[in-house]
Amino acid sequence: GEAPLPGCPSWPEAFAARYRQAGYWRGETFGQMLRERALRHGERTALVAGKERWSYRELDARAERLAAGFWALGIRPRERVVVQLPNVAAFYEVCFALFRLGALPVFALPAHRSAEIGYFCEFTEAAAYIIPDKHAGFDYRTLAGQMLGKVPTLRKVIVAGDPGPFLSLRELYEASPVAPPEPQPSDVAFFQLSGGSTGAPKLIPRTHDDYIYSVRASAEICQLDESSVYLCALPAAHNFPMSSPGSLGTLYAGGTVVLAPHPSPEEAFPLIERERVTITALVPPLAMVWLEAAKAKRHDLSSLRVLQVGGARLSTEVARRVKPTLGCTLQQVYGMAEGLVNYTRLDDSEELIVTTQGRPISRDDEIRVVDEDGHEVAPGEVGQLLTRGPYTIRGYYNAEAHNARVFTDDGFYCTGDLVRVTPEGYLVVEGRAKDQINRGGEKVAAEEVENHLLAHPTVQDAAVVALPDAFLGERTCAFVISRGAPPAANVLTAFLRERGLAAYKIPDRVEFVPAFPQTAVGKVSKKALREALVSSTRNTA
Ligand code: J2J
């Protein structure tokens, strides 16, 4: 085969050989997988989205023609394509077309704006950007116009919908069929985004081999088969609804993926009733909203067998309500776009299901729980989780210095999560050692927001911390030391919005302070800031 993509650390040959030998990596690509499913399940429904219902044959045929269309446009294997689509059928034809061509999607979220998209386009030297026309009141074509003006590598903007001045996805179907060269199973297939804790988001290179393994094994753990109907209510491009087992796991198993345009009960419950949905995935705040709404019993949700909850810590109290209220099995999912995914198993005891975040997919997921000096803690003690395995990356894309910090010399990924391991070998997430806020499953890197705040002339220094919240788990609070008289808080939040920062990263609260508390070594003590906030909130409540 060809040399690996530059800037993408890979597994040492001895590990790769072991993972193949053990049958994890089976030498399959996503392009081949869909083709094979189309042969096997031709007329079964692969996808339901709005008025669209695509059979496996149709999805495969569309991906094939679109791959030819991308090729005719001049998009070549290994070129990066920023894909920012909401939960629409086009997302999947675009993905599979790029997979088949070996061009590499960079999976942006619909909430991202010019700050994030500009960064992804520039950092990956993207050749194309694929968007909806409008979604949730935002016109992505305006954003695309700005990107074309500032990213020299960007040659094409492709719109799923009314193209305005750009190319429409539909036009690409008209290219004459060609069979572009197909990628190798060991090639990088796409980039996922890291939740991150540093100034710039990191890109996660996932190969066909490693991702298909995680998808296949996840589908088995969740007992998916041809009769499974998966409701994709979270943003389709996120790693959780994409692969744990998500829509790709459902397609792997020959089931049906139903797309919800929005995860609210108003949108999702009628779909569950109409399509007889058997499994879906939520973040904890949504699970709480669903449990409340289900009490009204306005919809028949009896087809639902599994409710997966993950992305942030689910409280034991809420976890206990799932089975009595929805009549289905709860499955806790603790995963990360970098790789490792843990599941409670469907036949686990209720106690394990409600009190733990599950155990790894693979026997070859290696787990180490270490203290601040990197020494393994005693069994059952809390420490940082390090992991290595057949679907966990060995490094981020083009990030040598950062990789040296968050991967050990022997290739373990330092998750930044504080966990303990139960006697049964299940993980419980106890906290975090990384500078990140987990806002109801949406990850905010403190430093990224701080850097944007520092660009404002009145901001001398900024520290972003998590504020405990009953609904989201955490909200963001920005502590700011101002130069001279502090501006109004909404001047700063408006400034961040103008800089094109995604809405979920805008601080929920801004507090002006004369100085930051410091640690013994003279760094900003975020712990002391958090504590000050909690006690002042208590005082004002
Ligand atoms: C506590 N924290 C959790 C959980 C993730 C499946 C499920 C989730 C993700 C995901 C994913 C948690 N309890 N159950 O990619 O395939 C926090 C941890 C973790 C970080 C990863 C998947 N589940 N977390 O959330 O890349 O801090 O992936 O390191 O977005 O979310 O975030 P992300």
Short mmCIF file of C-alpha atoms in Angstrom, two decimals, residues 170-500:
data_model
loop_
_atom_site.label_atom_id
_atom_site.label_comp_id
_atom_site.label_asym_id
_atom_site.label_seq_id
_atom_site.Cartn_x
_atom_site.Cartn_y
_atom_site.Cartn_z
CA ARG A 170 -27.72 17.55 -7.11
CA GLU A 171 -25.51 18.81 -9.96
CA LEU A 172 -22.83 16.36 -8.94
CA TYR A 173 -25.07 13.42 -9.86
CA GLU A 174 -24.75 14.40 -13.49
CA ALA A 175 -21.07 13.55 -13.79
CA SER A 176 -20.30 10.62 -16.07
CA PRO A 177 -19.72 7.50 -14.03
CA VAL A 178 -16.06 6.80 -13.40
CA ALA A 179 -14.55 4.41 -10.92
CA PRO A 180 -12.07 6.45 -8.90
CA PRO A 181 -9.31 4.53 -7.11
CA GLU A 182 -10.49 3.25 -3.72
CA PRO A 183 -8.70 3.64 -0.42
CA GLN A 184 -7.00 0.93 1.63
CA PRO A 185 -8.57 -0.34 4.89
CA SER A 186 -5.57 0.92 6.85
CA ASP A 187 -5.98 4.44 5.43
CA VAL A 188 -7.38 7.32 7.43
CA ALA A 189 -11.08 7.58 6.52
CA PHE A 190 -12.02 10.90 8.17
CA PHE A 191 -11.32 13.31 11.00
CA GLN A 192 -13.42 13.53 14.14
CA LEU A 193 -13.08 16.51 16.45
CA SER A 194 -11.65 16.41 19.92
CA GLY A 195 -13.51 18.02 22.79
CA GLY A 196 -10.13 19.45 23.57
CA SER A 197 -8.66 21.44 26.40
CA THR A 198 -6.21 23.64 24.50
CA GLY A 199 -6.49 26.81 22.43
CA ALA A 200 -7.18 25.11 19.13
CA PRO A 201 -9.45 22.08 18.57
CA LYS A 202 -7.54 18.90 17.71
CA LEU A 203 -8.32 16.61 14.78
CA ILE A 204 -8.66 12.89 15.28
CA PRO A 205 -7.64 10.66 12.36
CA ARG A 206 -9.69 7.44 12.27
CA THR A 207 -8.95 4.61 9.84
CA HIS A 208 -11.45 2.32 8.08
CA ASP A 209 -9.97 -0.66 9.93
CA ASP A 210 -10.15 0.77 13.43
CA TYR A 211 -13.50 2.54 13.12
CA ILE A 212 -15.27 -0.38 11.45
CA TYR A 213 -14.05 -2.58 14.29
CA SER A 214 -15.52 -0.25 16.93
CA VAL A 215 -18.77 0.04 14.97
CA ARG A 216 -19.11 -3.73 14.42
CA ALA A 217 -18.31 -4.62 18.03
CA SER A 218 -20.66 -1.89 19.29
CA ALA A 219 -23.48 -3.24 17.12
CA GLU A 220 -22.90 -6.69 18.64
CA ILE A 221 -22.87 -5.35 22.21
CA CYS A 222 -26.17 -3.55 21.52
CA GLN A 223 -27.57 -6.66 19.80
CA LEU A 224 -28.41 -4.83 16.60
CA ASP A 225 -29.75 -6.78 13.64
CA GLU A 226 -31.89 -6.23 10.54
CA SER A 227 -34.94 -5.53 12.69
CA SER A 228 -33.22 -2.70 14.60
CA VAL A 229 -34.45 0.86 14.12
CA TYR A 230 -32.02 3.49 15.43
CA LEU A 231 -33.24 7.03 16.04
CA CYS A 232 -30.43 9.52 15.45
CA ALA A 233 -31.51 12.47 17.59
CA LEU A 234 -28.08 13.89 18.52
CA PRO A 235 -26.06 15.66 15.78
CA ALA A 236 -25.32 12.93 13.24
CA ALA A 237 -21.66 13.90 12.83
CA HIS A 238 -20.79 13.43 16.51
CA ASN A 239 -18.85 10.28 17.35
CA PHE A 240 -21.51 8.93 19.74
CA PRO A 241 -24.53 8.81 17.38
CA MET A 242 -22.24 7.97 14.49
CA SER A 243 -20.47 4.95 15.92
CA SER A 244 -21.59 3.78 19.36
CA PRO A 245 -23.16 1.91 17.55
CA GLY A 246 -25.07 4.83 16.10
CA SER A 247 -26.08 5.15 12.49
CA LEU A 248 -22.99 3.39 11.10
CA GLY A 249 -23.50 0.46 13.48
CA THR A 250 -27.12 0.22 12.41
CA LEU A 251 -26.18 0.22 8.72
CA TYR A 252 -23.51 -2.36 9.48
CA ALA A 253 -26.22 -4.60 10.98
CA GLY A 254 -28.69 -4.04 8.11
CA GLY A 255 -31.16 -2.06 10.25
CA THR A 256 -32.89 1.27 9.66
CA VAL A 257 -31.63 4.73 10.67
CA VAL A 258 -34.32 7.32 11.41
CA LEU A 259 -33.15 10.93 11.59
CA ALA A 260 -34.76 13.38 13.99
CA PRO A 261 -34.20 17.00 12.93
CA HIS A 262 -34.14 17.98 16.60
CA PRO A 263 -33.84 15.83 19.77
CA SER A 264 -36.87 17.29 21.57
CA PRO A 265 -39.71 14.94 22.60
CA GLU A 266 -42.02 16.92 20.26
CA GLU A 267 -39.93 15.80 17.26
CA ALA A 268 -38.65 12.46 18.52
CA PHE A 269 -41.69 10.82 20.14
CA PRO A 270 -43.92 10.84 17.03
CA LEU A 271 -41.00 9.33 15.07
CA ILE A 272 -40.50 6.60 17.67
CA GLU A 273 -44.19 5.73 17.46
CA ARG A 274 -44.46 5.86 13.67
CA GLU A 275 -41.18 4.09 12.80
CA ARG A 276 -41.23 1.65 15.73
CA VAL A 277 -37.79 2.81 16.90
CA THR A 278 -35.94 0.21 19.01
CA ILE A 279 -32.85 2.12 20.18
CA THR A 280 -31.65 5.70 20.51
CA ALA A 281 -28.90 7.74 22.16
CA LEU A 282 -29.09 10.90 24.28
CA VAL A 283 -26.96 13.13 26.48
CA PRO A 284 -28.07 13.37 30.15
CA PRO A 285 -30.01 16.70 29.98
CA LEU A 286 -32.07 15.38 27.07
CA ALA A 287 -32.70 12.13 28.92
CA MET A 288 -34.18 14.20 31.76
CA VAL A 289 -36.43 16.12 29.35
CA TRP A 290 -37.59 12.87 27.73
CA LEU A 291 -38.37 11.26 31.09
CA GLU A 292 -40.50 14.27 32.03
CA ALA A 293 -42.32 14.31 28.69
CA ALA A 294 -42.94 10.55 28.68
CA LYS A 295 -45.08 10.83 31.80
CA ALA A 296 -47.85 12.39 29.70
CA LYS A 297 -48.09 9.07 27.79
CA ARG A 298 -49.20 10.90 24.66
CA HIS A 299 -47.16 8.63 22.38
CA ASP A 300 -46.69 4.90 22.10
CA LEU A 301 -43.00 4.40 22.94
CA SER A 302 -43.34 0.66 23.55
CA SER A 303 -41.07 -0.29 20.64
CA LEU A 304 -38.08 1.26 22.43
CA ARG A 305 -35.84 -1.44 23.88
CA VAL A 306 -32.65 0.47 24.68
CA LEU A 307 -32.03 4.06 25.72
CA GLN A 308 -28.34 4.90 25.58
CA VAL A 309 -27.12 7.84 27.64
CA GLY A 310 -23.59 9.21 27.44
CA GLY A 311 -21.34 12.16 26.71
CA ALA A 312 -21.48 13.41 30.30
CA ARG A 313 -22.08 11.90 33.70
CA LEU A 314 -25.65 10.69 34.26
CA SER A 315 -26.82 10.94 37.85
CA THR A 316 -27.77 7.67 39.52
CA GLU A 317 -31.16 9.14 40.46
CA VAL A 318 -32.07 9.93 36.87
CA ALA A 319 -30.62 6.59 35.74
CA ARG A 320 -32.98 4.73 38.07
CA ARG A 321 -36.02 6.37 36.50
CA VAL A 322 -35.36 5.15 32.94
CA LYS A 323 -36.72 1.62 33.19
CA PRO A 324 -39.88 2.44 35.20
CA THR A 325 -40.73 5.48 33.06
CA LEU A 326 -39.81 4.34 29.55
CA GLY A 327 -40.07 0.58 30.01
CA CYS A 328 -36.72 0.01 28.27
CA THR A 329 -33.17 -0.86 29.27
CA LEU A 330 -30.80 1.95 30.07
CA GLN A 331 -27.33 1.64 28.62
CA GLN A 332 -24.67 4.00 29.93
CA VAL A 333 -22.04 4.87 27.34
CA TYR A 334 -18.74 6.46 28.25
CA GLY A 335 -16.81 7.13 25.09
CA MET A 336 -14.53 9.56 23.33
CA ALA A 337 -13.90 10.49 19.72
CA GLU A 338 -10.24 9.51 20.26
CA GLY A 339 -11.36 5.88 20.55
CA LEU A 340 -12.17 3.97 23.72
CA VAL A 341 -15.88 3.35 24.31
CA ASN A 342 -17.36 1.70 27.41
CA TYR A 343 -20.86 0.27 27.65
CA THR A 344 -22.95 -1.25 30.36
CA ARG A 345 -24.19 -4.49 28.83
CA LEU A 346 -27.90 -5.04 28.16
CA ASP A 347 -28.09 -8.02 30.54
CA ASP A 348 -26.09 -6.41 33.37
CA SER A 349 -27.71 -6.09 36.79
CA GLU A 350 -29.77 -2.93 37.30
CA GLU A 351 -27.25 -1.85 39.93
CA LEU A 352 -24.28 -1.96 37.52
CA ILE A 353 -26.37 -0.20 34.86
CA VAL A 354 -27.37 2.73 37.06
CA THR A 355 -24.14 3.17 39.02
CA THR A 356 -21.38 2.69 36.43
CA GLN A 357 -20.40 3.96 32.98
CA GLY A 358 -19.71 0.49 31.65
CA ARG A 359 -16.69 -1.49 30.54
CA PRO A 360 -14.61 -1.34 27.35
CA ILE A 361 -15.68 -2.81 24.02
CA SER A 362 -12.58 -4.91 23.53
CA ARG A 363 -10.49 -7.35 25.52
CA ASP A 364 -7.55 -5.56 23.94
CA ASP A 365 -8.56 -2.15 25.28
CA GLU A 366 -5.76 -1.59 27.77
CA ILE A 367 -6.68 0.51 30.80
CA ARG A 368 -4.36 2.18 33.28
CA VAL A 369 -5.52 4.40 36.16
CA VAL A 370 -2.67 6.62 37.35
CA ASP A 371 -1.90 9.33 39.90
CA GLU A 372 -0.36 12.72 39.13
CA ASP A 373 3.10 11.16 38.86
CA GLY A 374 1.91 8.59 36.37
CA HIS A 375 2.04 5.70 38.84
CA GLU A 376 -0.77 3.20 38.85
CA VAL A 377 -3.17 3.71 41.78
CA ALA A 378 -4.40 0.89 44.03
CA PRO A 379 -7.42 -1.05 42.67
CA GLY A 380 -10.63 0.92 43.21
CA GLU A 381 -8.84 4.23 43.79
CA VAL A 382 -9.52 7.29 41.64
CA GLY A 383 -6.94 8.36 39.08
CA GLN A 384 -6.54 9.54 35.52
CA LEU A 385 -7.56 7.03 32.86
CA LEU A 386 -4.94 6.16 30.25
CA THR A 387 -5.84 3.82 27.42
CA ARG A 388 -4.43 2.08 24.37
CA GLY A 389 -6.13 -0.34 22.01
CA PRO A 390 -7.31 -1.44 18.58
CA TYR A 391 -9.49 1.63 17.91
CA THR A 392 -7.81 4.32 20.03
CA ILE A 393 -5.64 6.76 18.08
CA ARG A 394 -1.90 7.05 18.66
CA GLY A 395 -1.88 10.80 18.05
CA TYR A 396 -3.79 13.81 16.71
CA TYR A 397 -3.33 15.16 13.19
CA ASN A 398 -0.30 17.44 12.79
CA ALA A 399 0.09 18.05 16.51
CA GLU A 400 3.55 16.84 17.44
CA ALA A 401 4.04 18.97 20.56
CA HIS A 402 0.56 18.30 21.93
CA ASN A 403 0.87 14.58 21.16
CA ALA A 404 4.07 14.44 23.20
CA ARG A 405 2.06 15.72 26.16
CA VAL A 406 -1.12 13.63 25.94
CA PHE A 407 0.28 10.32 24.68
CA THR A 408 2.77 8.36 26.76
CA ASP A 409 5.98 7.06 25.21
CA ASP A 410 4.38 3.63 24.97
CA GLY A 411 1.33 5.00 23.15
CA PHE A 412 -1.32 5.35 25.84
CA TYR A 413 -3.80 8.21 25.37
CA CYS A 414 -4.20 10.34 28.52
CA THR A 415 -7.95 10.90 28.59
CA GLY A 416 -7.95 13.65 31.23
CA ASP A 417 -10.85 11.81 32.90
CA LEU A 418 -10.66 10.79 36.56
CA VAL A 419 -12.13 7.33 37.00
CA ARG A 420 -12.19 4.35 39.30
CA VAL A 421 -12.57 0.70 38.39
CA THR A 422 -15.16 -1.37 40.28
CA PRO A 423 -14.46 -4.95 41.40
CA GLU A 424 -16.48 -6.08 38.34
CA GLY A 425 -14.05 -4.17 36.09
CA TYR A 426 -16.53 -1.39 35.26
CA LEU A 427 -15.50 2.28 35.06
CA VAL A 428 -17.05 5.07 37.09
CA VAL A 429 -16.26 8.61 35.94
CA GLU A 430 -15.47 10.64 39.04
CA GLY A 431 -14.18 13.91 37.63
CA ARG A 432 -11.78 15.52 35.25
CA ALA A 433 -8.11 16.46 35.17
CA LYS A 434 -8.36 18.44 31.91
CA ASP A 435 -9.16 22.12 31.47
CA GLN A 436 -12.51 21.53 29.82
CA ILE A 437 -16.15 22.24 30.60
CA ASN A 438 -18.66 19.50 29.81
CA ARG A 439 -21.81 21.48 29.12
CA GLY A 440 -24.44 18.75 28.95
CA GLY A 441 -22.25 16.65 26.66
CA GLU A 442 -20.98 19.60 24.61
CA LYS A 443 -17.29 20.06 25.33
CA VAL A 444 -15.80 23.52 25.78
CA ALA A 445 -12.01 23.93 25.93
CA ALA A 446 -11.36 26.63 28.53
CA GLU A 447 -8.24 27.94 26.81
CA GLU A 448 -9.98 28.36 23.47
CA VAL A 449 -12.60 30.67 25.00
CA GLU A 450 -9.97 32.47 27.09
CA ASN A 451 -7.92 33.24 23.97
CA HIS A 452 -10.95 34.77 22.27
CA LEU A 453 -11.71 36.86 25.38
CA LEU A 454 -8.10 38.08 25.51
CA ALA A 455 -8.57 39.58 22.06
CA HIS A 456 -10.95 42.17 23.53
CA PRO A 457 -9.18 45.48 24.37
CA THR A 458 -10.71 45.70 27.87
CA VAL A 459 -9.68 42.18 28.88
CA GLN A 460 -6.39 41.92 30.70
CA ASP A 461 -6.76 38.30 31.73
CA ALA A 462 -9.45 35.62 31.56
CA ALA A 463 -10.08 32.23 33.18
CA VAL A 464 -13.00 30.05 32.12
CA VAL A 465 -14.30 27.49 34.62
CA ALA A 466 -17.22 25.11 35.08
CA LEU A 467 -20.17 26.19 37.18
CA PRO A 468 -22.25 23.28 38.57
CA ASP A 469 -25.72 23.16 37.06
CA ALA A 470 -28.69 20.96 37.92
CA PHE A 471 -29.80 20.61 34.30
CA LEU A 472 -26.66 20.71 32.13
CA GLY A 473 -24.34 19.27 34.77
CA GLU A 474 -22.02 22.21 34.14
CA ARG A 475 -22.24 25.69 32.70
CA THR A 476 -19.38 28.01 31.78
CA CYS A 477 -18.29 31.00 33.79
CA ALA A 478 -15.62 33.43 32.56
CA PHE A 479 -13.66 35.26 35.25
CA VAL A 480 -12.21 38.41 33.78
CA ILE A 481 -9.67 40.93 35.01
CA SER A 482 -10.42 44.11 33.11
CA ARG A 483 -8.14 46.92 32.04
CA GLY A 484 -9.75 49.93 33.66
CA ALA A 485 -13.52 50.00 34.19
CA PRO A 486 -15.10 46.62 33.38
CA PRO A 487 -17.43 46.58 30.33
CA ALA A 488 -20.94 45.14 30.62
CA ALA A 489 -20.89 41.33 30.51
CA ASN A 490 -22.98 41.30 27.35
CA VAL A 491 -20.40 43.43 25.55
CA LEU A 492 -17.97 40.54 25.94
CA THR A 493 -20.43 37.81 24.97
CA ALA A 494 -21.49 39.82 21.90
CA PHE A 495 -17.81 40.20 21.03
CA LEU A 496 -17.31 36.41 21.15
CA ARG A 497 -20.34 35.89 18.94
CA GLU A 498 -18.99 38.42 16.42
CA ARG A 499 -15.73 36.52 16.35
CA GLY A 500 -17.76 33.55 15.14
#
